[in-house]
mmCIF file of C-alpha atoms in Angstrom:
data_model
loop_
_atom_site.group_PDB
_atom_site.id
_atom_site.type_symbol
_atom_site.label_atom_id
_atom_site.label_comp_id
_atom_site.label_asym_id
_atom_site.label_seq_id
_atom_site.Cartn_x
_atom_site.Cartn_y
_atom_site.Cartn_z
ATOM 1 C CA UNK A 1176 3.169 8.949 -9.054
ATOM 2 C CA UNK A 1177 2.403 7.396 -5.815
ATOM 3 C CA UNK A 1178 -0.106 5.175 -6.629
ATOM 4 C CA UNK A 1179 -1.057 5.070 -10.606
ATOM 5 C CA UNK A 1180 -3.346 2.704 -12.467
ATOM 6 C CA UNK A 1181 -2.450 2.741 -16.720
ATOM 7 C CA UNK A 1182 -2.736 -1.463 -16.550
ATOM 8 C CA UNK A 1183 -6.258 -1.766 -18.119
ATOM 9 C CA UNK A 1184 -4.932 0.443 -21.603
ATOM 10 C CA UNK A 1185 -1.691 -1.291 -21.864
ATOM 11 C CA UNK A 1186 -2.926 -4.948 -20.710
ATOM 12 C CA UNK A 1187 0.179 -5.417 -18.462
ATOM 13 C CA UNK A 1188 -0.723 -5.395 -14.621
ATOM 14 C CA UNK A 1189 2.982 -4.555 -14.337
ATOM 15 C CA UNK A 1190 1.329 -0.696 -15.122
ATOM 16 C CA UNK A 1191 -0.432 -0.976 -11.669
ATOM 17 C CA UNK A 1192 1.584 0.938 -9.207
ATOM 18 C CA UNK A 1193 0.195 0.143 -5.638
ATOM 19 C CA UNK A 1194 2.349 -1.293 -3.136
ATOM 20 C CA UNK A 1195 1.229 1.185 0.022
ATOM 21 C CA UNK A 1196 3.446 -0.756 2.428
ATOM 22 C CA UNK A 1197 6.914 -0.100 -0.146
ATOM 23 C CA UNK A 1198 5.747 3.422 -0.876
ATOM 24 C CA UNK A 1199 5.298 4.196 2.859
ATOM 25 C CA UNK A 1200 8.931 2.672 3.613
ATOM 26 C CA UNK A 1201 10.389 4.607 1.045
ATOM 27 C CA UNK A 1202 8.401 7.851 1.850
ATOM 28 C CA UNK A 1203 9.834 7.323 5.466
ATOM 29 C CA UNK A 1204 13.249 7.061 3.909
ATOM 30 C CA UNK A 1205 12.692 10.346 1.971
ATOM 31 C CA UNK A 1206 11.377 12.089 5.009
ATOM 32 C CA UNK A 1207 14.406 11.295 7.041
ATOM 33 C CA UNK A 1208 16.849 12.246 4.507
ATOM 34 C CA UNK A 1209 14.782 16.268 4.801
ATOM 35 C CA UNK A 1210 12.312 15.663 1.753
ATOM 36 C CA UNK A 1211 9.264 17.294 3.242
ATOM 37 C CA UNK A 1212 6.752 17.990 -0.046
ATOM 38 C CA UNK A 1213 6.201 15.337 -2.959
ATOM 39 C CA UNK A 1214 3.990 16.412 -5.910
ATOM 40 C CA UNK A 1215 1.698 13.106 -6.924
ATOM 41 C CA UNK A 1216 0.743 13.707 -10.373
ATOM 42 C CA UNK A 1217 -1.842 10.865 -10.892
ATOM 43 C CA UNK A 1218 -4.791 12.644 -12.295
ATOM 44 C CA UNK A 1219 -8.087 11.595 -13.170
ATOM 45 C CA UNK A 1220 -8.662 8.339 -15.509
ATOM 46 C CA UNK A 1221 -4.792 7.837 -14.164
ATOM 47 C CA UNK A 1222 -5.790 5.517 -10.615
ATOM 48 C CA UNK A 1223 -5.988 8.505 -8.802
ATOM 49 C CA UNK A 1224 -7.162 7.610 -5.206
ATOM 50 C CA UNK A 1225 -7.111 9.836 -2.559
ATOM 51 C CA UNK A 1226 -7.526 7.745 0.531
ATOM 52 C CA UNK A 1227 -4.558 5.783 -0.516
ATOM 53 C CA UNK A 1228 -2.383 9.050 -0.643
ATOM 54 C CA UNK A 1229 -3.896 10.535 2.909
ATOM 55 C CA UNK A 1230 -2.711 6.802 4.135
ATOM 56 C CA UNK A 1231 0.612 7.717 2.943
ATOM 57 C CA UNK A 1232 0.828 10.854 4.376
ATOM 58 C CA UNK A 1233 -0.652 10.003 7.657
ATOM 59 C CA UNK A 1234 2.131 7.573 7.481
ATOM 60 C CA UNK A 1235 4.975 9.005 6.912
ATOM 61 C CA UNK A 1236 4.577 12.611 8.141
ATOM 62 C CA UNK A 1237 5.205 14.082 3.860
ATOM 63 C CA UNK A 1238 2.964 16.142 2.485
ATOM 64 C CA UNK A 1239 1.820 15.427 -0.712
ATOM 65 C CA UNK A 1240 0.374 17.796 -3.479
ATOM 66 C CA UNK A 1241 -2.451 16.309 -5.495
ATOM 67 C CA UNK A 1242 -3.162 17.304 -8.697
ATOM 68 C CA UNK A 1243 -6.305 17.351 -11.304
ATOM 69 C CA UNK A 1244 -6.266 17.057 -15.073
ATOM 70 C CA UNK A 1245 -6.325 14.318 -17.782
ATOM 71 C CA UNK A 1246 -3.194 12.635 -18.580
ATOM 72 C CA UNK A 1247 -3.380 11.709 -22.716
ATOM 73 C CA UNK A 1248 -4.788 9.489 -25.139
ATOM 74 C CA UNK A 1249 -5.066 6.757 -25.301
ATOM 75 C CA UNK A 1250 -5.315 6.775 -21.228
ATOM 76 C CA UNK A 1251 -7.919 9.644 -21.009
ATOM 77 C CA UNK A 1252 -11.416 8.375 -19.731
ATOM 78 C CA UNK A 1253 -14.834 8.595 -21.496
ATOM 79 C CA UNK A 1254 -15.852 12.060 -19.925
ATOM 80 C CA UNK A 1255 -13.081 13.709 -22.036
ATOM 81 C CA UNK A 1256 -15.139 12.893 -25.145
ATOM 82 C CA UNK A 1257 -18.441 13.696 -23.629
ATOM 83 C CA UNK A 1258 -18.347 17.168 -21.961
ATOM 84 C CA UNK A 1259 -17.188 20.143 -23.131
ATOM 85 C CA UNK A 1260 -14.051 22.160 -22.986
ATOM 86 C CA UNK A 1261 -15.759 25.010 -20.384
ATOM 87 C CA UNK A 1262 -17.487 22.086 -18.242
ATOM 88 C CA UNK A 1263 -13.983 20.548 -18.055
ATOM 89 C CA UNK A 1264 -12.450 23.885 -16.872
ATOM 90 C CA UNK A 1265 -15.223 24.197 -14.893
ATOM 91 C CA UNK A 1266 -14.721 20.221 -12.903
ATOM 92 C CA UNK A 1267 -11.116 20.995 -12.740
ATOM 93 C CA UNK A 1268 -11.488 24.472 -10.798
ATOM 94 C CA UNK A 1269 -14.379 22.270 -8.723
ATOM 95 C CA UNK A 1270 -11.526 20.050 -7.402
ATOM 96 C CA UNK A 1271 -8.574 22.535 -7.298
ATOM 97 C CA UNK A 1272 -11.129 24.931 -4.789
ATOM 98 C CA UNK A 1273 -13.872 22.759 -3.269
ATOM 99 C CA UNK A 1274 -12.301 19.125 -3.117
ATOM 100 C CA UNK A 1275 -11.019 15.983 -5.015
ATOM 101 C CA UNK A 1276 -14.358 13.511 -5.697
ATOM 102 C CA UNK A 1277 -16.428 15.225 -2.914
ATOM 103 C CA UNK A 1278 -13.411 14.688 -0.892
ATOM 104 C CA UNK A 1279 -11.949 17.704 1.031
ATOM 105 C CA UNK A 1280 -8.512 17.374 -0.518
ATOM 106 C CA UNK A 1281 -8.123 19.967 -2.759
ATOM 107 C CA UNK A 1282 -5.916 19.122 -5.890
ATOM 108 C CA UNK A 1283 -2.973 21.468 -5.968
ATOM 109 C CA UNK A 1284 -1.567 21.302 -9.243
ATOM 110 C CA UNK A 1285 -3.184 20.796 -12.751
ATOM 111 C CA UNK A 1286 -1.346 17.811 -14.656
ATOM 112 C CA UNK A 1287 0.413 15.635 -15.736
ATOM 113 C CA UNK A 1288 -1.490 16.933 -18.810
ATOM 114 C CA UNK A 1289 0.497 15.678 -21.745
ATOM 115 C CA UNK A 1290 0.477 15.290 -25.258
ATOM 116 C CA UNK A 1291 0.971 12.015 -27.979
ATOM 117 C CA UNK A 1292 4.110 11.493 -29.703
ATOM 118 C CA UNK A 1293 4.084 13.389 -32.882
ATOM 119 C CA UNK A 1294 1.012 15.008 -33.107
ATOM 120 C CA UNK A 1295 -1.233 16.792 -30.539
ATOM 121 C CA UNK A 1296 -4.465 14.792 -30.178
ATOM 122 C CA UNK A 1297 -7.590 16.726 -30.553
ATOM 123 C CA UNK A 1298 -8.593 15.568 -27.154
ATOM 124 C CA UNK A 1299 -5.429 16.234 -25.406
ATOM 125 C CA UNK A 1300 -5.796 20.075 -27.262
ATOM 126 C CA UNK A 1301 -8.940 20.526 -25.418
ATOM 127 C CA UNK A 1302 -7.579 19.341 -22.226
ATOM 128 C CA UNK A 1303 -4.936 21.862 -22.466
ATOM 129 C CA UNK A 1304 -7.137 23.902 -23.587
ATOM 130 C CA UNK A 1305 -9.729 23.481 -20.475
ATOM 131 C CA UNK A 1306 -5.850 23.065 -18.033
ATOM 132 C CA UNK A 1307 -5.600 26.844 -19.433
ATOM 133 C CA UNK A 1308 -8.973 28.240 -18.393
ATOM 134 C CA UNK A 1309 -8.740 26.470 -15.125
ATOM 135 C CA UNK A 1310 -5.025 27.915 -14.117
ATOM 136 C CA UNK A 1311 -6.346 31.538 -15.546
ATOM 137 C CA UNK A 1312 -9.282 31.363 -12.614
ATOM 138 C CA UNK A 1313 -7.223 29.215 -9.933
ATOM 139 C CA UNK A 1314 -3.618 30.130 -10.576
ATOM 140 C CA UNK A 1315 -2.395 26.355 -9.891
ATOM 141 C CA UNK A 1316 0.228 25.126 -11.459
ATOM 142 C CA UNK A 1317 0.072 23.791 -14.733
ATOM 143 C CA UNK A 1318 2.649 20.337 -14.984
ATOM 144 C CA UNK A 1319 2.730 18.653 -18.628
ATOM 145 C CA UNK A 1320 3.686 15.475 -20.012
ATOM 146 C CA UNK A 1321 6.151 15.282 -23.389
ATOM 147 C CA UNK A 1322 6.436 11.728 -25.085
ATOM 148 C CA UNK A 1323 9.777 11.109 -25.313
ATOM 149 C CA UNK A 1324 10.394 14.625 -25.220
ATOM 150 C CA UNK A 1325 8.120 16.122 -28.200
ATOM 151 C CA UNK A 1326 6.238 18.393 -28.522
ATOM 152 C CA UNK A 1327 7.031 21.010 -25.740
ATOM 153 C CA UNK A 1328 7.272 23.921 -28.099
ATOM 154 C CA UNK A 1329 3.780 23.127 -29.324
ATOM 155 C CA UNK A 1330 2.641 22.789 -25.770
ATOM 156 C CA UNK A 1331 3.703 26.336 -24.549
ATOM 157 C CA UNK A 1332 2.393 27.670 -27.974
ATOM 158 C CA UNK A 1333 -1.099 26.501 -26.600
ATOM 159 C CA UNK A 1334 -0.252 28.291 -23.136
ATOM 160 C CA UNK A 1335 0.466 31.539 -24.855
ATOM 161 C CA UNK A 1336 -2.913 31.558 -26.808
ATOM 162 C CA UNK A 1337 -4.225 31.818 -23.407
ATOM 163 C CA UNK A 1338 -1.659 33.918 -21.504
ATOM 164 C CA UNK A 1339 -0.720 31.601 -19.155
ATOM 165 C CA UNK A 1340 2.119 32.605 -17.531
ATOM 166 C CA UNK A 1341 5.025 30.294 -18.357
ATOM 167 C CA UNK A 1342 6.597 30.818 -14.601
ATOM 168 C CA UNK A 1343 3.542 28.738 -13.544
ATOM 169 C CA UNK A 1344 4.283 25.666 -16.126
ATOM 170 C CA UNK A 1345 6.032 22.773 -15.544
ATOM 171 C CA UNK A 1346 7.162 20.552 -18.971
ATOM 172 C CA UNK A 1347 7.875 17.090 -18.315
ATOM 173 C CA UNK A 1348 10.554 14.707 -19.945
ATOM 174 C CA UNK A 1349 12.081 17.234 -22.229
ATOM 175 C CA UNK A 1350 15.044 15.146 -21.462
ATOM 176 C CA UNK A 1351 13.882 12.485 -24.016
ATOM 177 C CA UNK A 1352 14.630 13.649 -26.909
#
């Protein structure tokens, strides 16, 4: 994450990642040891801000990937509850083809999409769900989120209902467990 905002769920400001002046040091560091592409998986309801990563990158020269998606619960923000699955899809496709906010960054990736601990949240299922129809008309990539590890089976069961192809998924901290 290169800037990432989960303070306001967990009540510790310590979950407010936003130092521009470190990240831009260390960017430069990565640049001049050959990193050239970083893939910034802050998402919507996540702190996702787009004019702080284009300062970065103006910055340091690194091109950064931006991605669309919701992350889980209890972090995912009120529009998850109030639209449905299809207008989901259909906002995530918006910002993977015309453009983040209105912006003209286009997210690149869908994700970090993940699921809860033990169980996969209804909400989170129709975020994967909507991820799904939105990689079937884009083709972006599809990046996922395990707590602790779990659940990763379950997650590419939910890929397979809707033939994503697996070469195009990405599961996250399967390490975990």
């Amino acid at each position: 994450h290169i800037t990432i905002d989960l303070s306001g769920v967990k009540k510790d400001a310590d979950c407010f990642l936003n130092n521009k002046r470190q990240t831009i040091e260390e960017f430069k560091d990565l640049k001049a040891k050959g990193v050239s592409t970083i893939i910034d998986v802050t998402n919507r309801g996540m702190g996702r801000s787009t004019e702080y990563v284009s300062e970065v990158i103006k910055e340091t020269g690194i091109n950064i990937l931006q991605a669309t998606g919701y992350y889980k619960e209890p972090f995912l923000p009120e529009e998850v509850y109030k639209i449905s699955e299809k207008e989901m899809a259909k906002l995530l496709v918006d910002e993977i083809v015309n453009g983040i906010d209105g912006t003209q960054v286009k997210a690149a990736v869908i994700g970090e999409i993940g699921t809860s601990l033990n169980k996969i949240e209804e909400m989170e299922k129709k975020v994967f769900e909507a991820s799904c129809r939105a990689h079937s008309e884009t083709g972006a990539p599809i990046i996922t989120h395990t707590t602790l590890g779990k659940l990763g089976l379950e997650q590419i069961e939910i890929f397979k209902e809707f033939n994503v192809d697996l070469s195009n998924v990405t599961l996250s901290h399967i390490d975990l467990s």
